[in-house]
Tab-separated table of C-alpha atoms and ligand atoms in Angstrom:
chain	number	residue	atom	x	y	z
T	60	MET	CA	-14.520	-24.667	-14.355
T	61	ARG	CA	-12.563	-21.604	-13.144
T	62	THR	CA	-9.715	-22.090	-10.696
T	63	VAL	CA	-9.057	-19.602	-7.900
T	64	LEU	CA	-5.693	-19.804	-6.190
T	65	VAL	CA	-6.013	-18.505	-2.642
T	66	ALA	CA	-2.630	-17.698	-1.112
T	67	GLY	CA	-2.697	-17.693	2.697
T	68	GLY	CA	-5.958	-19.649	2.935
T	69	CYS	CA	-5.153	-21.151	6.352
T	70	GLY	CA	-5.109	-17.802	8.169
T	71	PHE	CA	-8.071	-15.971	9.656
T	72	ILE	CA	-9.599	-14.238	6.619
T	73	GLY	CA	-8.282	-16.787	4.105
T	74	THR	CA	-10.032	-19.616	5.970
T	75	ASN	CA	-13.315	-17.714	5.946
T	76	PHE	CA	-12.871	-16.911	2.246
T	77	VAL	CA	-12.110	-20.521	1.242
T	78	LEU	CA	-15.163	-21.742	3.199
T	79	HIS	CA	-17.288	-18.961	1.680
T	80	LEU	CA	-16.306	-19.915	-1.896
T	81	LEU	CA	-16.750	-23.655	-1.374
T	82	ARG	CA	-20.163	-23.130	0.255
T	83	THR	CA	-21.555	-20.648	-2.240
T	84	ARG	CA	-19.711	-21.155	-5.537
T	85	PRO	CA	-19.886	-24.808	-6.638
T	86	GLU	CA	-18.632	-23.824	-10.118
T	87	LEU	CA	-15.225	-22.766	-8.749
T	88	ARG	CA	-12.175	-24.877	-7.988
T	89	VAL	CA	-10.122	-23.580	-5.040
T	90	VAL	CA	-6.401	-24.195	-4.568
T	91	ASN	CA	-5.041	-23.019	-1.220
T	92	LEU	CA	-1.311	-22.261	-1.068
T	93	ASP	CA	-0.151	-21.629	2.485
T	94	LYS	CA	3.206	-21.849	4.210
T	95	LEU	CA	1.563	-22.684	7.557
T	96	THR	CA	3.438	-20.126	9.597
T	97	TYR	CA	2.452	-19.816	13.276
T	98	ALA	CA	-0.697	-18.019	12.003
T	99	GLY	CA	-1.756	-20.712	9.532
T	100	ASN	CA	-3.851	-23.563	10.879
T	101	LEU	CA	-4.740	-26.414	8.556
T	102	GLU	CA	-7.299	-27.723	11.026
T	103	ASN	CA	-9.472	-24.654	10.290
T	104	LEU	CA	-10.276	-26.257	6.944
T	105	ALA	CA	-10.660	-29.864	8.137
T	106	GLU	CA	-14.342	-29.901	7.076
T	107	VAL	CA	-13.438	-29.301	3.404
T	108	GLU	CA	-10.319	-31.465	3.207
T	109	GLY	CA	-12.049	-34.067	1.030
T	110	HIS	CA	-14.121	-31.569	-0.975
T	111	PRO	CA	-13.840	-32.394	-4.712
T	112	ASN	CA	-13.240	-28.732	-5.636
T	113	TYR	CA	-10.596	-28.079	-2.989
T	114	ARG	CA	-6.886	-28.721	-2.818
T	115	PHE	CA	-4.307	-27.655	-0.247
T	116	VAL	CA	-0.653	-27.103	-1.128
T	117	LYS	CA	1.871	-26.349	1.586
T	118	GLY	CA	4.305	-23.767	0.319
T	119	ASP	CA	5.785	-20.309	0.434
T	120	ILE	CA	4.679	-17.511	-1.907
T	121	CYS	CA	8.390	-16.578	-2.152
T	122	ASP	CA	9.180	-20.007	-3.671
T	123	GLU	CA	9.202	-19.049	-7.358
T	124	ALA	CA	9.552	-22.610	-8.690
T	125	LEU	CA	6.552	-23.819	-6.703
T	126	VAL	CA	4.385	-20.789	-7.517
T	127	ASP	CA	5.312	-21.081	-11.200
T	128	LYS	CA	4.419	-24.776	-11.237
T	129	LEU	CA	1.063	-24.207	-9.543
T	130	LEU	CA	0.092	-21.303	-11.781
T	131	GLY	CA	1.268	-23.278	-14.801
T	132	GLU	CA	-1.382	-25.902	-13.994
T	133	GLY	CA	-3.985	-23.266	-14.891
T	134	VAL	CA	-5.210	-20.580	-12.522
T	135	ASP	CA	-7.789	-18.002	-13.529
T	136	VAL	CA	-7.764	-15.771	-10.468
T	137	LEU	CA	-5.130	-15.381	-7.763
T	138	VAL	CA	-6.306	-13.902	-4.449
T	139	ASN	CA	-3.408	-13.064	-2.166
T	140	PHE	CA	-4.058	-13.105	1.581
T	141	ALA	CA	-0.617	-14.511	2.472
T	142	ALA	CA	1.232	-12.104	4.739
T	143	GLU	CA	2.733	-11.506	8.113
T	144	THR	CA	-0.009	-9.508	9.797
T	145	HIS	CA	0.630	-8.599	13.410
T	146	VAL	CA	1.835	-5.016	14.011
T	147	ASP	CA	3.465	-5.850	17.377
T	148	ARG	CA	5.531	-8.632	15.793
T	149	SER	CA	6.599	-6.311	12.963
T	150	ILE	CA	7.960	-3.845	15.511
T	151	LYS	CA	10.087	-6.548	17.152
T	152	ASP	CA	11.232	-8.294	13.991
T	153	PRO	CA	10.406	-6.777	10.580
T	154	ALA	CA	12.455	-9.160	8.376
T	155	GLU	CA	9.693	-11.735	7.744
T	156	PHE	CA	7.294	-8.895	6.923
T	157	ILE	CA	9.516	-7.669	4.116
T	158	ARG	CA	10.015	-11.198	2.842
T	159	SER	CA	6.390	-12.338	2.709
T	160	ASN	CA	4.617	-9.012	2.199
T	161	VAL	CA	6.985	-7.537	-0.387
T	162	VAL	CA	9.178	-10.253	-1.945
T	163	GLY	CA	6.241	-12.684	-1.768
T	164	VAL	CA	3.964	-10.301	-3.680
T	165	GLN	CA	6.676	-9.692	-6.261
T	166	THR	CA	7.125	-13.445	-6.759
T	167	LEU	CA	3.381	-13.965	-7.218
T	168	LEU	CA	3.198	-11.074	-9.697
T	169	VAL	CA	6.134	-12.298	-11.807
T	170	CYS	CA	4.731	-15.834	-12.010
T	171	ALA	CA	1.141	-14.657	-12.570
T	172	ARG	CA	2.288	-12.568	-15.504
T	173	LYS	CA	4.331	-15.381	-17.001
T	174	ARG	CA	1.478	-17.879	-16.624
T	175	ASN	CA	-1.230	-15.493	-17.887
T	176	VAL	CA	-3.328	-15.519	-14.739
T	177	ARG	CA	-6.406	-13.555	-15.761
T	178	ARG	CA	-6.865	-11.539	-12.585
T	179	PHE	CA	-4.756	-10.729	-9.520
T	180	ILE	CA	-6.467	-9.629	-6.295
T	181	GLN	CA	-4.227	-8.186	-3.600
T	182	ILE	CA	-5.764	-8.146	-0.121
T	183	GLY	CA	-4.614	-4.903	1.426
T	184	THR	CA	-5.261	-2.969	4.574
T	185	ASP	CA	-6.424	0.519	5.581
T	186	GLU	CA	-3.280	0.747	7.730
T	187	VAL	CA	-1.284	1.812	4.644
T	188	TYR	CA	-2.964	5.245	4.861
T	189	GLY	CA	-1.547	5.884	8.342
T	190	SER	CA	-3.398	7.493	11.212
T	191	LEU	CA	-6.397	9.870	11.303
T	192	GLY	CA	-7.315	12.600	13.756
T	193	PRO	CA	-10.764	12.666	15.359
T	194	SER	CA	-12.560	13.415	12.085
T	195	GLY	CA	-12.439	12.470	8.394
T	196	ARG	CA	-12.079	9.172	6.567
T	197	PHE	CA	-9.529	7.808	4.092
T	198	THR	CA	-10.522	7.513	0.437
T	199	GLU	CA	-8.704	5.483	-2.215
T	200	ASP	CA	-6.869	8.702	-3.175
T	201	SER	CA	-5.485	9.408	0.294
T	202	PRO	CA	-1.674	9.351	0.391
T	203	LEU	CA	0.036	6.210	1.667
T	204	GLN	CA	1.634	7.102	5.020
T	205	PRO	CA	2.328	3.837	6.849
T	206	ASN	CA	3.622	4.196	10.404
T	207	ASN	CA	4.882	0.732	11.344
T	208	PRO	CA	6.866	-2.013	9.573
T	209	TYR	CA	3.711	-4.087	8.961
T	210	SER	CA	1.827	-1.293	7.211
T	211	ALA	CA	4.981	-0.170	5.386
T	212	SER	CA	5.473	-3.688	3.986
T	213	LYS	CA	1.804	-3.887	2.959
T	214	ALA	CA	2.066	-0.503	1.225
T	215	ALA	CA	5.126	-1.748	-0.673
T	216	GLY	CA	3.188	-4.841	-1.783
T	217	ASP	CA	0.282	-2.677	-2.993
T	218	LEU	CA	2.662	-0.433	-4.938
T	219	LEU	CA	4.209	-3.427	-6.703
T	220	VAL	CA	0.728	-4.574	-7.743
T	221	ARG	CA	-0.028	-1.090	-9.045
T	222	ALA	CA	3.291	-1.059	-10.934
T	223	PHE	CA	2.568	-4.413	-12.636
T	224	HIS	CA	-0.776	-3.053	-13.770
T	225	LYS	CA	0.707	0.193	-15.110
T	226	THR	CA	3.855	-1.342	-16.625
T	227	HIS	CA	2.592	-4.649	-17.942
T	228	GLY	CA	-1.145	-4.051	-18.193
T	229	MET	CA	-1.765	-6.789	-15.672
T	230	ASP	CA	-5.417	-7.127	-14.626
T	231	ALA	CA	-4.992	-6.429	-10.923
T	232	VAL	CA	-7.281	-5.108	-8.195
T	233	ILE	CA	-6.289	-3.998	-4.694
T	234	THR	CA	-8.745	-4.100	-1.811
T	235	ARG	CA	-8.038	-2.256	1.448
T	236	CYS	CA	-10.083	-3.275	4.423
T	237	THR	CA	-10.541	-2.103	8.000
T	238	ASN	CA	-10.058	-4.359	11.047
T	239	ASN	CA	-11.828	-7.688	10.657
T	240	TYR	CA	-13.326	-9.828	13.401
T	241	GLY	CA	-15.116	-13.166	13.542
T	242	PRO	CA	-14.399	-16.913	13.640
T	243	PHE	CA	-10.833	-18.252	13.313
T	244	GLN	CA	-8.940	-15.066	14.218
T	245	PHE	CA	-5.604	-15.907	15.791
T	246	PRO	CA	-5.511	-15.142	19.546
T	247	GLU	CA	-2.861	-12.450	19.325
T	248	LYS	CA	-5.180	-9.832	17.789
T	249	ALA	CA	-7.301	-7.591	20.011
T	250	ILE	CA	-10.741	-9.246	19.853
T	251	PRO	CA	-9.653	-12.883	20.377
T	252	VAL	CA	-7.183	-11.764	23.091
T	253	PHE	CA	-9.926	-9.834	24.885
T	254	VAL	CA	-12.462	-12.664	24.556
T	255	SER	CA	-10.163	-15.518	25.534
T	256	ASN	CA	-8.617	-13.646	28.474
T	257	ALA	CA	-12.003	-12.579	29.781
T	258	MET	CA	-13.341	-16.132	29.440
T	259	GLN	CA	-10.569	-17.258	31.780
T	260	ASP	CA	-10.935	-14.260	34.143
T	261	ARG	CA	-7.533	-13.031	33.107
T	262	PRO	CA	-6.761	-9.296	32.665
T	263	ILE	CA	-7.628	-7.674	29.340
T	264	PRO	CA	-4.570	-5.689	28.192
T	265	VAL	CA	-5.663	-2.344	26.719
T	266	TYR	CA	-2.794	-0.402	25.159
T	267	GLY	CA	-2.144	3.194	26.268
T	268	ASP	CA	-5.238	5.225	27.164
T	269	GLY	CA	-7.592	2.878	25.274
T	270	LEU	CA	-8.880	5.736	23.106
T	271	HIS	CA	-7.418	4.459	19.844
T	272	VAL	CA	-10.244	3.965	17.377
T	273	ARG	CA	-10.677	1.088	14.930
T	274	ASP	CA	-13.459	0.506	12.396
T	275	TRP	CA	-14.615	-3.122	12.726
T	276	LEU	CA	-15.964	-5.299	9.916
T	277	TYR	CA	-17.361	-8.807	10.311
T	278	VAL	CA	-15.174	-11.174	8.290
T	279	GLU	CA	-18.072	-12.587	6.247
T	280	ASP	CA	-18.827	-9.078	4.971
T	281	HIS	CA	-15.175	-8.756	3.949
T	282	CYS	CA	-15.350	-12.072	2.074
T	283	ARG	CA	-18.389	-10.871	0.103
T	284	ALA	CA	-16.573	-7.634	-0.710
T	285	ILE	CA	-13.527	-9.524	-2.013
T	286	GLU	CA	-15.790	-11.749	-4.080
T	287	SER	CA	-17.425	-8.677	-5.639
T	288	ALA	CA	-13.993	-7.173	-6.430
T	289	MET	CA	-12.918	-10.501	-7.927
T	290	GLU	CA	-15.988	-10.701	-10.165
T	291	ARG	CA	-16.792	-7.083	-10.992
T	292	GLY	CA	-13.903	-4.867	-9.845
T	293	ARG	CA	-12.257	-2.709	-12.504
T	294	ALA	CA	-8.662	-3.571	-13.393
T	295	GLY	CA	-6.095	-1.253	-11.823
T	296	GLU	CA	-8.499	0.064	-9.188
T	297	VAL	CA	-8.273	0.179	-5.416
T	298	TYR	CA	-11.411	-0.483	-3.355
T	299	ASN	CA	-11.687	0.558	0.290
T	300	ILE	CA	-13.809	-1.779	2.418
T	301	GLY	CA	-15.029	-0.172	5.636
T	302	GLY	CA	-17.324	-1.473	8.335
T	303	GLY	CA	-18.837	1.834	9.444
T	304	ASN	CA	-18.424	0.543	13.030
T	305	GLU	CA	-15.933	2.851	14.726
T	306	LEU	CA	-15.128	2.157	18.358
T	307	PRO	CA	-12.383	3.150	20.826
T	308	ASN	CA	-10.574	0.071	22.169
T	309	ILE	CA	-11.781	0.676	25.710
T	310	GLU	CA	-15.395	0.540	24.496
T	311	LEU	CA	-14.637	-2.641	22.595
T	312	ALA	CA	-13.243	-4.183	25.788
T	313	ARG	CA	-16.360	-3.132	27.730
T	314	LEU	CA	-18.660	-4.542	25.033
T	315	ILE	CA	-16.923	-7.911	25.182
T	316	LEU	CA	-16.970	-7.984	28.990
T	317	ARG	CA	-20.703	-7.196	29.017
T	318	GLU	CA	-21.315	-9.975	26.506
T	319	LEU	CA	-19.440	-12.451	28.699
T	320	LYS	CA	-20.976	-11.047	31.909
T	321	LYS	CA	-17.536	-10.331	33.321
T	322	PRO	CA	-16.530	-7.314	35.464
T	323	GLU	CA	-14.845	-4.224	34.016
T	324	SER	CA	-12.190	-4.618	36.689
T	325	LEU	CA	-10.552	-7.130	34.293
T	326	ILE	CA	-9.455	-4.210	32.087
T	327	GLN	CA	-5.783	-3.447	32.581
T	328	PHE	CA	-4.127	-0.494	30.881
T	329	VAL	CA	-0.682	-1.544	29.648
T	330	THR	CA	2.270	0.196	27.969
T	331	ASP	CA	1.279	1.595	24.591
T	332	ARG	CA	2.494	0.198	21.258
T	333	PRO	CA	5.224	2.442	19.787
T	334	GLY	CA	3.898	4.504	16.867
T	335	HIS	CA	0.350	3.334	17.695
T	336	ASP	CA	-2.021	4.716	15.041
T	337	ARG	CA	-4.738	6.746	16.748
T	338	ARG	CA	-7.644	6.198	14.425
T	339	TYR	CA	-8.534	4.278	11.262
T	340	ALA	CA	-11.695	4.935	9.265
T	341	LEU	CA	-12.502	4.348	5.618
T	342	ASP	CA	-14.785	5.928	3.096
T	343	SER	CA	-16.250	2.939	1.212
T	344	ALA	CA	-18.493	4.907	-1.143
T	345	LYS	CA	-16.610	3.585	-4.192
T	346	ILE	CA	-17.196	-0.136	-3.572
T	347	GLN	CA	-20.758	0.583	-2.464
T	348	LYS	CA	-21.533	2.505	-5.651
T	349	GLU	CA	-19.526	0.519	-8.216
T	350	LEU	CA	-19.871	-3.012	-6.904
T	351	ASN	CA	-23.089	-2.636	-4.946
T	352	TRP	CA	-21.492	-4.018	-1.783
T	353	ARG	CA	-22.748	-3.153	1.713
T	354	PRO	CA	-21.803	-4.565	5.095
T	355	ARG	CA	-24.646	-6.666	6.513
T	356	VAL	CA	-23.507	-7.518	10.043
T	357	THR	CA	-23.606	-4.726	12.630
T	358	LEU	CA	-21.315	-4.749	15.657
T	359	ALA	CA	-24.396	-5.366	17.820
T	360	GLU	CA	-24.914	-8.674	15.974
T	361	GLY	CA	-21.301	-9.511	15.146
T	362	ILE	CA	-19.746	-9.246	18.607
T	363	PRO	CA	-22.204	-11.647	20.316
T	364	ARG	CA	-21.862	-14.025	17.360
T	365	THR	CA	-18.058	-13.911	17.615
T	366	VAL	CA	-18.019	-14.311	21.403
T	367	ARG	CA	-20.323	-17.324	21.033
T	368	TRP	CA	-18.008	-18.823	18.408
T	369	TYR	CA	-15.004	-18.573	20.750
T	370	LEU	CA	-17.053	-20.005	23.637
T	371	GLU	CA	-17.957	-22.957	21.424
T	372	HIS	CA	-14.358	-23.372	20.188
T	373	GLN	CA	-12.379	-23.309	23.393
T	374	GLU	CA	-10.426	-26.376	22.358
T	375	TRP	CA	-9.382	-24.593	19.131
T	376	LEU	CA	-8.359	-21.555	21.153
T	377	GLY	CA	-6.431	-23.623	23.684
T	378	LYS	CA	-4.518	-25.469	20.957
T	379	LEU	CA	-3.504	-22.235	19.280
T	380	ARG	CA	-2.391	-20.670	22.495
T	381	SER	CA	-0.276	-23.732	23.312
T	382	GLY	CA	1.027	-24.290	19.770
T	383	ASP	CA	-0.542	-27.789	19.611
T	384	TYR	CA	-2.211	-27.043	16.273
T	385	LEU	CA	1.110	-27.611	14.553
T	386	GLU	CA	0.815	-31.198	15.745
T	387	TYR	CA	-2.425	-31.562	13.732
T	388	TYR	CA	-0.520	-30.708	10.607
T	389	ARG	CA	2.280	-33.128	11.339
T	390	ARG	CA	0.014	-36.053	12.171
T	391	HIS	CA	-3.099	-35.587	10.119
T	392	TYR	CA	-2.006	-33.975	6.893
T	393	HIS	CA	1.094	-36.034	6.364
T	394	GLN	CA	-0.764	-39.250	7.140
T	395	THR	CA	-3.697	-38.408	4.884
T	396	HIS	CA	-1.516	-37.423	1.989
T	397	GLY	CA	1.210	-39.995	2.530
T	398	LEU	CA	3.828	-37.280	2.684
T	399	LYS	CA	7.156	-37.168	4.431
T	400	GLU	CA	7.782	-34.254	6.794
L	799	NAD	P1	-3.300	-14.217	9.308
L	799	NAD	O1	-2.037	-13.779	9.955
L	799	NAD	O2	-4.386	-14.769	10.162
L	799	NAD	O3	-2.972	-15.314	8.179
L	799	NAD	C1	-1.942	-15.168	7.258
L	799	NAD	C2	-1.820	-16.482	6.511
L	799	NAD	O4	-0.793	-16.331	5.514
L	799	NAD	C3	-1.400	-17.665	7.380
L	799	NAD	O5	-2.168	-18.798	7.051
L	799	NAD	C4	0.063	-17.882	7.030
L	799	NAD	O6	0.484	-19.232	7.184
L	799	NAD	C5	0.095	-17.444	5.573
L	799	NAD	N1	1.412	-16.988	5.135
L	799	NAD	C6	2.205	-16.065	5.719
L	799	NAD	N2	3.340	-15.918	5.023
L	799	NAD	C7	3.270	-16.763	3.968
L	799	NAD	C8	4.123	-17.066	2.880
L	799	NAD	N3	5.308	-16.463	2.757
L	799	NAD	N4	3.724	-17.966	1.975
L	799	NAD	C9	2.518	-18.581	2.089
L	799	NAD	N5	1.675	-18.364	3.106
L	799	NAD	C10	2.034	-17.449	4.043
L	799	NAD	O7	-3.827	-12.962	8.477
L	799	NAD	P2	-5.302	-12.423	8.227
L	799	NAD	O8	-5.720	-11.605	9.389
L	799	NAD	O9	-6.168	-13.533	7.743
L	799	NAD	O10	-5.037	-11.404	7.037
L	799	NAD	C11	-5.040	-11.857	5.680
L	799	NAD	C12	-4.730	-10.691	4.758
L	799	NAD	O11	-5.677	-9.657	4.946
L	799	NAD	C13	-3.356	-10.062	5.015
L	799	NAD	O12	-2.758	-9.751	3.786
L	799	NAD	C14	-3.674	-8.801	5.811
L	799	NAD	O13	-2.712	-7.796	5.587
L	799	NAD	C15	-5.023	-8.429	5.238
L	799	NAD	N6	-5.911	-7.688	6.146
L	799	NAD	C16	-6.201	-8.176	7.394
L	799	NAD	C17	-7.073	-7.473	8.236
L	799	NAD	C18	-7.442	-8.000	9.599
L	799	NAD	O14	-8.128	-7.306	10.340
L	799	NAD	N7	-7.068	-9.210	9.978
L	799	NAD	C19	-7.627	-6.270	7.805
L	799	NAD	C20	-7.308	-5.798	6.522
L	799	NAD	C21	-6.458	-6.517	5.703
L	800	TYD	P1	-4.945	-5.441	16.529
L	800	TYD	O1	-6.026	-6.460	16.626
L	800	TYD	O2	-3.534	-5.839	16.794
L	800	TYD	O3	-5.099	-4.774	15.096
L	800	TYD	P2	-4.352	-3.470	14.469
L	800	TYD	O4	-3.219	-3.089	15.316
L	800	TYD	O5	-3.920	-4.010	13.156
L	800	TYD	O6	-5.406	-2.433	14.379
L	800	TYD	O7	-5.287	-4.253	17.518
L	800	TYD	C1	-6.510	-3.537	17.431
L	800	TYD	C2	-6.430	-2.370	18.401
L	800	TYD	O8	-6.395	-2.887	19.742
L	800	TYD	C3	-5.157	-1.555	18.242
L	800	TYD	O9	-5.469	-0.182	18.506
L	800	TYD	C4	-4.237	-2.087	19.315
L	800	TYD	C5	-5.195	-2.505	20.409
L	800	TYD	N1	-4.797	-3.672	21.229
L	800	TYD	C6	-4.902	-3.590	22.626
L	800	TYD	O10	-5.298	-2.545	23.187
L	800	TYD	N2	-4.571	-4.689	23.354
L	800	TYD	C7	-4.124	-5.858	22.778
L	800	TYD	O11	-3.805	-6.835	23.498
L	800	TYD	C8	-4.029	-5.916	21.359
L	800	TYD	C9	-3.536	-7.169	20.678
L	800	TYD	C10	-4.376	-4.795	20.627
């Protein structure tokens, strides 16, 4: 049985990926290493806690002794989602971004090499390419031109992965995806902020003129793309993963309001983010051609599905917004596993 170590499995995409593997790949064992920062929520994975092929380990990817021990137990593939991910936070306080997104990646790479992990998958972002004008799309060969501390730290992580492949021949693949949306996204990112505010008739904060464009991909489609890179991606390659669903933020806000039958008067233009990238868009021809991956969920299907999920998970949303989810970890996990805090 192959073992996949998922780092950062209690965050938004990591949660969806762990659930995806456990639902569809009974031949795989999944170990989830997560530090449970503010963005990590153990309760997301409550339904698989007792699953025979699943194990959770609380820990930091910068903790070399712990990572070494875990990888020494036998890991075939390491998929690294663990990162600080919110651009606005990186502008206020970049230190944690450098620690987790750069030093963390380096620690994983050093240990993976020492413990002969067969394949290393680094989950990257399109934001490393910087900002586009009104036309064109980034390819895997576009220069890295990050514009904020988050994207700069992610670019540094990607470059370390590349260097370990070139220097040590490590079997490593980097994926770079556009903006994801779907279940379990933390309510500080645009879509869950828009949905949860609108649900409560609170203003929807749209940065600047609202004409910044993002390309949206439903998280399940991203999980399938990562799985294809994990199984069939070529060592040393980068794969862009785009949704083909470009939308200015103001249109996204309107779409969500229509879905919730709320008035457009809830939209409030607020001060822009400094260095706000104008447009992201990816050319995903490479992954489509080489790995036969295609997105399946259109925005027309994905947005209603996501809005419905948040409507049905208002308790989850409320807990995250109040910070109560940390209580779940303290009570439930420590009790279940007989651990001391
Ligand atoms: P998230 O913020 O929801 O979750 C991050 C997870 O990593 C959390 O569970 C957190 O506890 C964990 N973590 C953070 N630092 C850690 C550390 N030092 N050690 C162990 N665990 C740690 O993030 P997400 O949106 O799920 O993104 C996951 C990955 O995908 C990130 O690497 C991000 O850069 C990338 N990505 C995200 C998007 C997107 O739209 N969300 C798009 C492209 C790429
Ligand atoms: P976000 O979800 O933070 O992702 P990223 O910055 O990584 O693309 O933001 C998506 C877009 O929405 C981005 O252009 C910033 C904008 N935005 C708002 O207009 N209002 C908000 O409250 C947030 C969180 C983001």
